[in-house]
Short mmCIF file of C-alpha atoms in Angstrom, two decimals:
data_model
loop_
_atom_site.label_atom_id
_atom_site.label_comp_id
_atom_site.label_asym_id
_atom_site.label_seq_id
_atom_site.Cartn_x
_atom_site.Cartn_y
_atom_site.Cartn_z
CA MET A 1 -154.45 81.04 -132.06
CA ASN A 2 -153.62 81.76 -135.66
CA LYS A 3 -152.86 85.48 -135.77
CA ASN A 4 -150.28 85.75 -133.04
CA LYS A 5 -146.81 84.35 -133.01
CA VAL A 6 -146.68 81.42 -130.57
CA ILE A 7 -143.35 80.96 -128.84
CA SER A 8 -142.09 77.40 -129.20
CA MET A 9 -139.41 76.31 -126.75
CA THR A 10 -138.34 73.11 -125.08
CA MET A 11 -139.39 73.32 -121.44
CA GLY A 12 -136.91 72.47 -118.72
CA ALA A 13 -137.72 70.08 -115.93
CA VAL A 14 -141.05 70.99 -114.40
CA LEU A 15 -140.10 69.22 -111.21
CA SER A 16 -137.71 72.01 -110.29
CA ALA A 17 -140.65 74.40 -110.37
CA GLY A 18 -142.55 72.32 -107.88
CA THR A 19 -140.33 73.03 -104.91
CA ALA A 20 -142.21 74.76 -102.12
CA LEU A 21 -141.84 78.45 -101.46
CA ALA A 22 -138.52 79.83 -100.44
CA VAL A 23 -135.88 79.46 -103.15
CA SER A 24 -134.34 82.84 -102.52
CA ALA A 25 -136.41 85.86 -101.50
CA PRO A 26 -138.85 88.33 -103.06
CA SER A 27 -137.26 90.64 -105.59
CA GLN A 28 -136.23 94.00 -104.16
CA LYS A 29 -136.04 95.55 -107.62
CA ALA A 30 -137.52 99.04 -107.73
CA PRO A 31 -140.78 99.11 -109.70
CA LEU A 32 -141.02 101.03 -112.95
CA GLN A 33 -141.74 104.73 -112.32
CA GLU A 34 -143.09 105.61 -115.76
CA ILE A 35 -144.09 103.75 -118.88
CA GLY A 36 -141.70 104.55 -121.68
CA GLN A 37 -141.51 103.77 -125.37
CA GLY A 38 -142.51 100.20 -126.13
CA GLU A 39 -139.80 97.73 -127.10
CA GLY A 40 -141.79 96.34 -130.04
CA GLU A 41 -142.92 93.06 -128.50
CA VAL A 42 -144.02 91.36 -125.30
CA ASN A 43 -143.75 87.66 -124.42
CA LEU A 44 -146.65 86.09 -122.49
CA VAL A 45 -147.06 82.78 -120.66
CA VAL A 46 -150.82 82.21 -120.39
CA TRP A 47 -153.60 79.68 -120.07
CA GLU A 48 -155.35 78.68 -123.27
CA GLY A 49 -158.09 81.20 -124.02
CA TYR A 50 -156.24 84.10 -122.39
CA ALA A 51 -154.76 85.78 -125.46
CA GLN A 52 -157.34 85.64 -128.22
CA PRO A 53 -156.97 87.63 -131.46
CA GLU A 54 -160.24 89.48 -130.75
CA TRP A 55 -158.53 91.58 -128.09
CA VAL A 56 -154.83 91.01 -128.78
CA LYS A 57 -154.85 92.32 -132.35
CA PRO A 58 -156.29 95.77 -131.41
CA PHE A 59 -153.59 96.08 -128.73
CA GLU A 60 -150.87 95.31 -131.26
CA GLU A 61 -152.27 97.86 -133.71
CA LYS A 62 -152.55 100.53 -131.01
CA THR A 63 -149.14 100.07 -129.38
CA SER A 64 -146.92 98.41 -132.01
CA CYS A 65 -146.08 95.83 -129.32
CA GLN A 66 -146.23 92.39 -130.98
CA VAL A 67 -147.74 89.82 -128.60
CA ASN A 68 -145.91 86.48 -128.52
CA VAL A 69 -147.74 83.72 -126.69
CA LYS A 70 -146.71 80.51 -124.96
CA TYR A 71 -149.55 78.37 -123.62
CA ALA A 72 -149.03 76.49 -120.36
CA GLY A 73 -151.05 73.55 -119.14
CA SER A 74 -150.33 73.85 -115.43
CA SER A 75 -149.00 76.20 -112.80
CA ASP A 76 -145.86 74.07 -112.53
CA GLU A 77 -145.20 74.66 -116.22
CA MET A 78 -145.79 78.39 -115.79
CA VAL A 79 -143.24 78.57 -112.97
CA ALA A 80 -140.70 76.61 -115.00
CA LEU A 81 -141.19 78.81 -118.06
CA MET A 82 -140.83 82.01 -116.06
CA ARG A 83 -137.48 80.73 -114.80
CA THR A 84 -136.27 79.95 -118.33
CA GLY A 85 -133.02 81.69 -119.15
CA GLY A 86 -132.85 83.17 -115.68
CA GLY A 87 -136.18 84.87 -116.26
CA SER A 88 -135.04 86.78 -119.33
CA VAL A 89 -137.24 85.03 -121.93
CA TYR A 90 -140.82 85.83 -120.90
CA ASP A 91 -142.24 89.13 -119.67
CA LEU A 92 -145.67 88.36 -118.22
CA VAL A 93 -147.45 85.33 -116.83
CA SER A 94 -151.14 84.90 -115.98
CA ALA A 95 -150.29 83.07 -112.75
CA SER A 96 -152.85 81.40 -110.53
CA GLY A 97 -152.66 81.37 -106.75
CA ASP A 98 -150.84 78.03 -106.60
CA ALA A 99 -147.95 79.55 -108.60
CA SER A 100 -147.80 83.18 -107.57
CA LEU A 101 -146.14 82.77 -104.17
CA ARG A 102 -143.57 80.40 -105.64
CA LEU A 103 -142.68 83.07 -108.17
CA ILE A 104 -142.61 85.81 -105.54
CA TYR A 105 -140.48 83.97 -102.99
CA GLY A 106 -138.30 82.58 -105.76
CA GLY A 107 -137.39 86.14 -106.72
CA ASN A 108 -138.75 85.50 -110.22
CA VAL A 109 -141.17 88.43 -110.43
CA GLN A 110 -140.67 92.10 -109.66
CA PRO A 111 -142.78 94.60 -107.72
CA LEU A 112 -145.42 96.49 -109.70
CA ASN A 113 -146.27 100.18 -109.58
CA MET A 114 -150.06 100.36 -109.27
CA ASN A 115 -149.95 104.10 -109.92
CA LEU A 116 -149.19 103.19 -113.53
CA ILE A 117 -152.36 101.07 -113.78
CA PRO A 118 -155.36 103.40 -113.22
CA ALA A 119 -157.98 100.65 -113.64
CA TRP A 120 -156.72 99.02 -110.44
CA ASP A 121 -158.79 101.57 -108.50
CA ASP A 122 -161.95 99.93 -109.90
CA PHE A 123 -161.08 96.35 -108.89
CA ILE A 124 -163.23 94.48 -106.39
CA PRO A 125 -161.75 94.94 -102.88
CA GLN A 126 -160.87 91.25 -102.55
CA LEU A 127 -158.53 91.49 -105.55
CA LYS A 128 -156.74 94.77 -104.92
CA SER A 129 -154.15 93.39 -102.51
CA PRO A 130 -154.86 89.67 -102.12
CA PRO A 131 -152.37 87.54 -100.18
CA PHE A 132 -151.49 85.47 -103.24
CA ASN A 133 -149.97 88.43 -105.11
CA THR A 134 -149.19 91.03 -102.43
CA VAL A 135 -146.53 90.46 -99.74
CA ASN A 136 -145.75 92.96 -96.98
CA ASP A 137 -147.85 95.56 -98.82
CA VAL A 138 -145.73 95.14 -101.97
CA HIS A 139 -147.68 94.30 -105.13
CA TYR A 140 -146.05 91.56 -107.18
CA GLY A 141 -149.14 90.82 -109.22
CA LEU A 142 -152.08 92.57 -110.87
CA SER A 143 -155.31 90.64 -110.39
CA TYR A 144 -157.08 89.64 -113.59
CA GLU A 145 -159.94 87.13 -113.87
CA TRP A 146 -161.29 84.49 -111.53
CA GLY A 147 -163.72 81.60 -111.43
CA PRO A 148 -164.58 78.04 -110.35
CA ASN A 149 -163.46 74.59 -111.43
CA VAL A 150 -166.74 73.00 -112.50
CA LEU A 151 -168.17 69.55 -113.14
CA LEU A 152 -168.55 69.11 -116.91
CA TYR A 153 -170.86 66.40 -118.22
CA ASN A 154 -172.45 65.14 -121.43
CA THR A 155 -176.20 65.57 -121.06
CA GLU A 156 -176.90 62.46 -123.15
CA ALA A 157 -175.07 60.30 -120.60
CA PHE A 158 -177.11 61.53 -117.62
CA ASP A 159 -180.88 61.24 -117.15
CA THR A 160 -180.69 64.06 -114.61
CA ALA A 161 -177.96 66.59 -113.98
CA PRO A 162 -175.36 65.34 -111.49
CA THR A 163 -175.31 67.18 -108.19
CA SER A 164 -172.21 65.65 -106.61
CA TRP A 165 -168.56 65.05 -107.45
CA ASP A 166 -169.42 61.38 -106.78
CA VAL A 167 -169.62 60.76 -110.51
CA ILE A 168 -165.89 61.27 -111.15
CA TYR A 169 -165.15 58.54 -108.59
CA SER A 170 -167.87 56.15 -109.81
CA ASP A 171 -167.21 52.78 -111.46
CA LYS A 172 -170.30 53.44 -113.57
CA TYR A 173 -168.32 55.88 -115.71
CA ALA A 174 -165.06 53.94 -115.83
CA GLY A 175 -163.05 54.84 -118.90
CA ARG A 176 -165.22 57.90 -119.56
CA ILE A 177 -163.81 60.27 -116.91
CA THR A 178 -161.14 62.96 -117.19
CA VAL A 179 -159.52 65.24 -114.59
CA PRO A 180 -156.62 67.71 -114.74
CA ASP A 181 -153.06 66.41 -114.85
CA ASN A 182 -152.08 68.73 -112.05
CA PRO A 183 -150.98 68.14 -108.43
CA ILE A 184 -153.37 70.88 -107.30
CA HIS A 185 -156.20 68.48 -108.25
CA ILE A 186 -155.42 66.89 -104.88
CA ALA A 187 -157.32 69.83 -103.38
CA ASP A 188 -160.46 68.89 -105.35
CA ALA A 189 -160.39 65.41 -103.85
CA ALA A 190 -159.71 66.89 -100.40
CA LEU A 191 -162.74 69.15 -100.79
CA TYR A 192 -164.84 66.10 -101.67
CA LEU A 193 -163.62 64.29 -98.55
CA MET A 194 -164.42 67.32 -96.38
CA SER A 195 -168.08 66.41 -96.97
CA HIS A 196 -167.91 62.64 -97.34
CA SER A 197 -165.30 61.76 -94.69
CA PRO A 198 -165.70 64.43 -92.00
CA GLU A 199 -163.85 62.21 -89.52
CA LEU A 200 -160.64 63.17 -91.34
CA GLY A 201 -161.00 66.69 -89.97
CA ILE A 202 -160.09 68.50 -93.20
CA LYS A 203 -160.89 72.19 -92.79
CA ASP A 204 -159.05 73.63 -95.79
CA PRO A 205 -158.43 71.54 -98.94
CA TYR A 206 -154.97 73.10 -99.32
CA GLU A 207 -153.92 72.40 -95.72
CA LEU A 208 -153.55 68.66 -95.28
CA THR A 209 -151.73 66.76 -92.57
CA GLN A 210 -149.83 63.65 -93.62
CA ASP A 211 -152.73 61.40 -92.60
CA GLN A 212 -155.21 63.55 -94.50
CA LEU A 213 -153.01 63.59 -97.59
CA SER A 214 -152.71 59.80 -97.41
CA ALA A 215 -156.50 59.50 -97.40
CA VAL A 216 -156.77 61.77 -100.44
CA VAL A 217 -154.07 59.81 -102.26
CA LYS A 218 -155.98 56.58 -101.60
CA LEU A 219 -159.11 58.07 -103.20
CA LEU A 220 -157.20 59.38 -106.21
CA LYS A 221 -155.38 56.08 -106.76
CA LYS A 222 -158.78 54.41 -106.94
CA GLN A 223 -159.89 57.08 -109.39
CA ARG A 224 -156.83 56.50 -111.56
CA GLY A 225 -158.27 53.21 -112.79
CA LEU A 226 -161.41 55.01 -113.96
CA ILE A 227 -159.67 57.76 -115.92
CA LYS A 228 -159.71 57.73 -119.71
CA LYS A 229 -156.91 60.29 -119.80
CA TYR A 230 -155.65 63.13 -117.63
CA TRP A 231 -155.78 66.50 -119.37
CA GLY A 232 -153.10 69.17 -119.30
CA LEU A 233 -154.22 71.69 -121.90
CA ALA A 234 -157.89 72.64 -122.09
CA SER A 235 -157.88 71.62 -125.76
CA THR A 236 -157.05 68.06 -124.69
CA GLU A 237 -160.18 67.85 -122.55
CA ILE A 238 -162.26 69.35 -125.35
CA SER A 239 -160.98 66.65 -127.70
CA LEU A 240 -161.71 63.92 -125.15
CA PHE A 241 -165.35 64.99 -124.94
CA LYS A 242 -165.68 65.40 -128.70
CA ASN A 243 -163.79 62.38 -129.98
CA ASP A 244 -162.91 59.86 -127.27
CA GLY A 245 -166.11 58.99 -125.44
CA VAL A 246 -165.48 60.95 -122.26
CA VAL A 247 -168.76 62.01 -120.62
CA VAL A 248 -167.78 63.61 -117.30
CA GLY A 249 -164.87 65.41 -115.72
CA SER A 250 -163.45 68.30 -113.77
CA SER A 251 -163.15 71.34 -116.00
CA TRP A 252 -163.12 75.09 -116.49
CA PRO A 253 -166.12 76.96 -117.93
CA TYR A 254 -163.93 77.63 -120.99
CA GLN A 255 -164.27 74.02 -122.12
CA THR A 256 -168.03 74.16 -121.63
CA ASN A 257 -168.26 77.23 -123.86
CA ALA A 258 -166.02 75.72 -126.55
CA LEU A 259 -167.86 72.40 -126.64
CA GLN A 260 -171.29 74.02 -126.75
CA GLU A 261 -170.17 76.23 -129.63
CA ASP A 262 -169.20 73.05 -131.49
CA GLY A 263 -172.62 71.52 -130.85
CA VAL A 264 -171.51 68.95 -128.27
CA PRO A 265 -174.36 68.32 -125.75
CA VAL A 266 -172.63 69.36 -122.52
CA GLU A 267 -173.44 71.40 -119.45
CA SER A 268 -171.46 72.26 -116.34
CA THR A 269 -172.50 72.60 -112.74
CA ILE A 270 -171.22 73.45 -109.26
CA PRO A 271 -171.75 70.31 -107.14
CA LYS A 272 -173.10 70.36 -103.60
CA GLU A 273 -169.66 69.75 -102.05
CA GLY A 274 -168.43 73.06 -103.45
CA VAL A 275 -165.60 73.91 -105.80
CA THR A 276 -162.01 74.98 -105.98
CA GLY A 277 -161.11 77.78 -108.34
CA TRP A 278 -158.56 80.23 -109.61
CA ALA A 279 -157.83 83.92 -109.22
CA ASP A 280 -155.20 84.85 -111.76
CA SER A 281 -152.65 87.66 -111.67
CA TRP A 282 -150.44 89.27 -114.25
CA MET A 283 -146.89 89.03 -112.93
CA LEU A 284 -143.81 90.69 -114.47
CA SER A 285 -140.52 88.80 -114.64
CA SER A 286 -137.68 90.22 -112.56
CA GLU A 287 -135.61 90.17 -115.75
CA ALA A 288 -138.38 91.09 -118.19
CA PRO A 289 -136.88 91.98 -121.59
CA HIS A 290 -139.82 94.21 -122.56
CA PRO A 291 -141.13 95.95 -119.40
CA ASN A 292 -142.71 98.94 -121.17
CA CYS A 293 -144.76 96.81 -123.55
CA ALA A 294 -145.61 94.60 -120.57
CA TYR A 295 -147.03 97.53 -118.59
CA GLN A 296 -148.94 98.68 -121.66
CA TYR A 297 -150.43 95.20 -121.96
CA MET A 298 -151.36 95.03 -118.26
CA ASN A 299 -153.11 98.39 -118.58
CA TYR A 300 -154.96 97.28 -121.68
CA ALA A 301 -155.98 93.93 -120.15
CA SER A 302 -157.37 95.75 -117.08
CA THR A 303 -159.83 97.91 -119.03
CA PRO A 304 -163.56 97.09 -118.74
CA LYS A 305 -164.07 96.06 -122.37
CA VAL A 306 -161.10 93.70 -122.53
CA GLN A 307 -161.94 92.16 -119.18
CA ALA A 308 -165.52 91.66 -120.37
CA MET A 309 -164.37 90.01 -123.61
CA GLN A 310 -162.00 87.73 -121.73
CA ALA A 311 -164.65 86.83 -119.16
CA LEU A 312 -167.27 85.85 -121.73
CA TYR A 313 -164.82 83.90 -123.87
CA PHE A 314 -163.40 81.87 -120.99
CA GLY A 315 -166.40 81.80 -118.66
CA GLU A 316 -165.07 83.69 -115.66
CA THR A 317 -165.45 86.91 -113.69
CA PRO A 318 -163.44 90.13 -114.16
CA ALA A 319 -161.54 91.90 -111.40
CA ASN A 320 -162.69 95.29 -112.75
CA THR A 321 -166.18 96.15 -111.48
CA LYS A 322 -166.75 98.51 -114.41
CA ALA A 323 -166.67 95.52 -116.75
CA CYS A 324 -170.28 94.77 -115.72
CA ASP A 325 -171.84 97.16 -118.25
CA ALA A 326 -169.42 96.04 -120.95
CA MET A 327 -170.38 92.42 -120.36
CA ASP A 328 -174.08 93.15 -120.72
CA GLU A 329 -173.42 95.11 -123.91
CA LEU A 330 -171.69 92.06 -125.37
CA GLN A 331 -174.13 89.49 -123.96
CA GLU A 332 -177.32 90.52 -122.20
CA GLY A 333 -177.52 89.29 -118.62
CA SER A 334 -173.92 88.10 -118.52
CA CYS A 335 -172.88 90.39 -115.67
CA THR A 336 -175.40 88.65 -113.42
CA LYS A 337 -174.60 85.21 -114.86
CA TRP A 338 -170.95 85.58 -113.91
CA HIS A 339 -171.74 87.31 -110.58
CA LEU A 340 -169.91 90.59 -111.19
CA ASN A 341 -173.06 92.37 -109.97
CA ALA A 342 -172.58 90.75 -106.53
CA PRO A 343 -169.02 89.43 -106.48
CA ALA A 344 -168.40 89.23 -102.73
CA SER A 345 -170.64 86.26 -101.88
CA TYR A 346 -169.61 84.37 -105.02
CA PHE A 347 -165.94 85.02 -104.29
CA GLU A 348 -166.28 83.69 -100.75
CA SER A 349 -167.91 80.46 -102.00
CA ILE A 350 -164.83 79.32 -103.93
CA TYR A 351 -161.77 77.64 -102.43
CA PHE A 352 -159.16 79.41 -104.52
CA TRP A 353 -155.92 77.71 -105.51
CA LYS A 354 -153.02 78.44 -103.19
CA THR A 355 -149.64 76.87 -102.63
CA PRO A 356 -149.74 74.20 -99.89
CA ARG A 357 -147.37 75.14 -97.08
CA LYS A 358 -145.90 73.43 -94.04
CA GLN A 359 -147.60 75.87 -91.68
CA CYS A 360 -151.24 74.97 -91.06
CA GLU A 361 -153.41 78.03 -90.58
CA SER A 362 -156.62 76.07 -90.04
CA GLY A 363 -155.42 73.87 -87.18
CA GLU A 364 -153.52 74.75 -84.02
CA GLY A 365 -150.24 72.94 -83.52
CA GLN A 366 -150.55 70.89 -86.70
CA GLU A 367 -147.98 70.55 -89.43
CA CYS A 368 -149.24 70.42 -92.99
CA THR A 369 -147.80 68.85 -96.10
CA THR A 370 -145.97 71.08 -98.58
CA TYR A 371 -146.43 71.47 -102.31
CA THR A 372 -143.31 69.36 -102.86
CA GLU A 373 -145.01 66.53 -100.98
CA TRP A 374 -148.12 67.03 -103.11
CA LEU A 375 -146.02 66.85 -106.25
CA HIS A 376 -144.47 63.55 -105.15
CA ALA A 377 -147.92 62.28 -104.16
CA TRP A 378 -149.28 63.13 -107.60
CA GLN A 379 -146.48 61.12 -109.20
CA ARG A 380 -147.43 58.13 -107.04
CA ILE A 381 -151.11 58.56 -107.89
CA LYS A 382 -150.42 58.45 -111.61
CA GLY A 383 -147.99 55.56 -111.24
#
């Protein structure tokens, strides 16, 4: 982004961010009781495409809060950045469900006062107090946007549209495949095996026993030899499709939009095995240096128009139900396209990112592998 100051810092070890849940305990800090005078700036850690000038610049002009942006390529990086300087560097993070509980139980984010965010009343019920940002009825996150991880493909490389994730494990496309450089991608492979290896007994792609994880690792090690390059930032995947001969991969709708705007012949689809996905939350650092500007930004980002702009730019669905009309004003039919007109069934069809934990909820008496084990597995997969 060329109109906002982008924070440039050397990131500490991401591995330390990958430890499972309990580092300390949720912050007991009292939430802000009123929004005061802005501090003049706010520091964000966000996914690419989450802080575009089209909606950031009007906020800056309205509030005099300069928005400083640091892009992150993974949830591990987000967690590490939010712990930088003891949490006193960044104010807000657009955390996905595989990071939010780590931040909560690590004491890295503070409780929020939903009375200071009126638009929260208009959120879909599933995102008012979801388990990935609300613990013991305490809100540590404000839901934002959500959507699926899709199969992206070059239409010139396929006679017919692919209907299965098979293609990203196929020798036919060796050297022309890309997938995220992210341990949570293990869940995508687990979801694939839920359909193709039912004897493994996988019921939840984020709840894997040691034997199930070993089977997933075996599949992903085979896939490693087919990968052109793993992508961290969305811009890396865009470049791979534009310049490096990649024709198929796991992606976000954002990359589809960007590539189509540049005239690259791509489409995306939801394969028959289903999809994983994200539901992001704004979370406020326990030691946020600019809490008033941060609350002003959360309020602004929760309004129907901004949520609509964000949704159409990235290719996702707003939390605010009133964004439906705003979406259709910007792009006719887009509310229906992105399912905000009937969010419940669409929401239930996505296996949303969550932090793998030792306790299996989907199987009685079983012990699951933790995120730390997934992180080590991902290192083995990549060699």
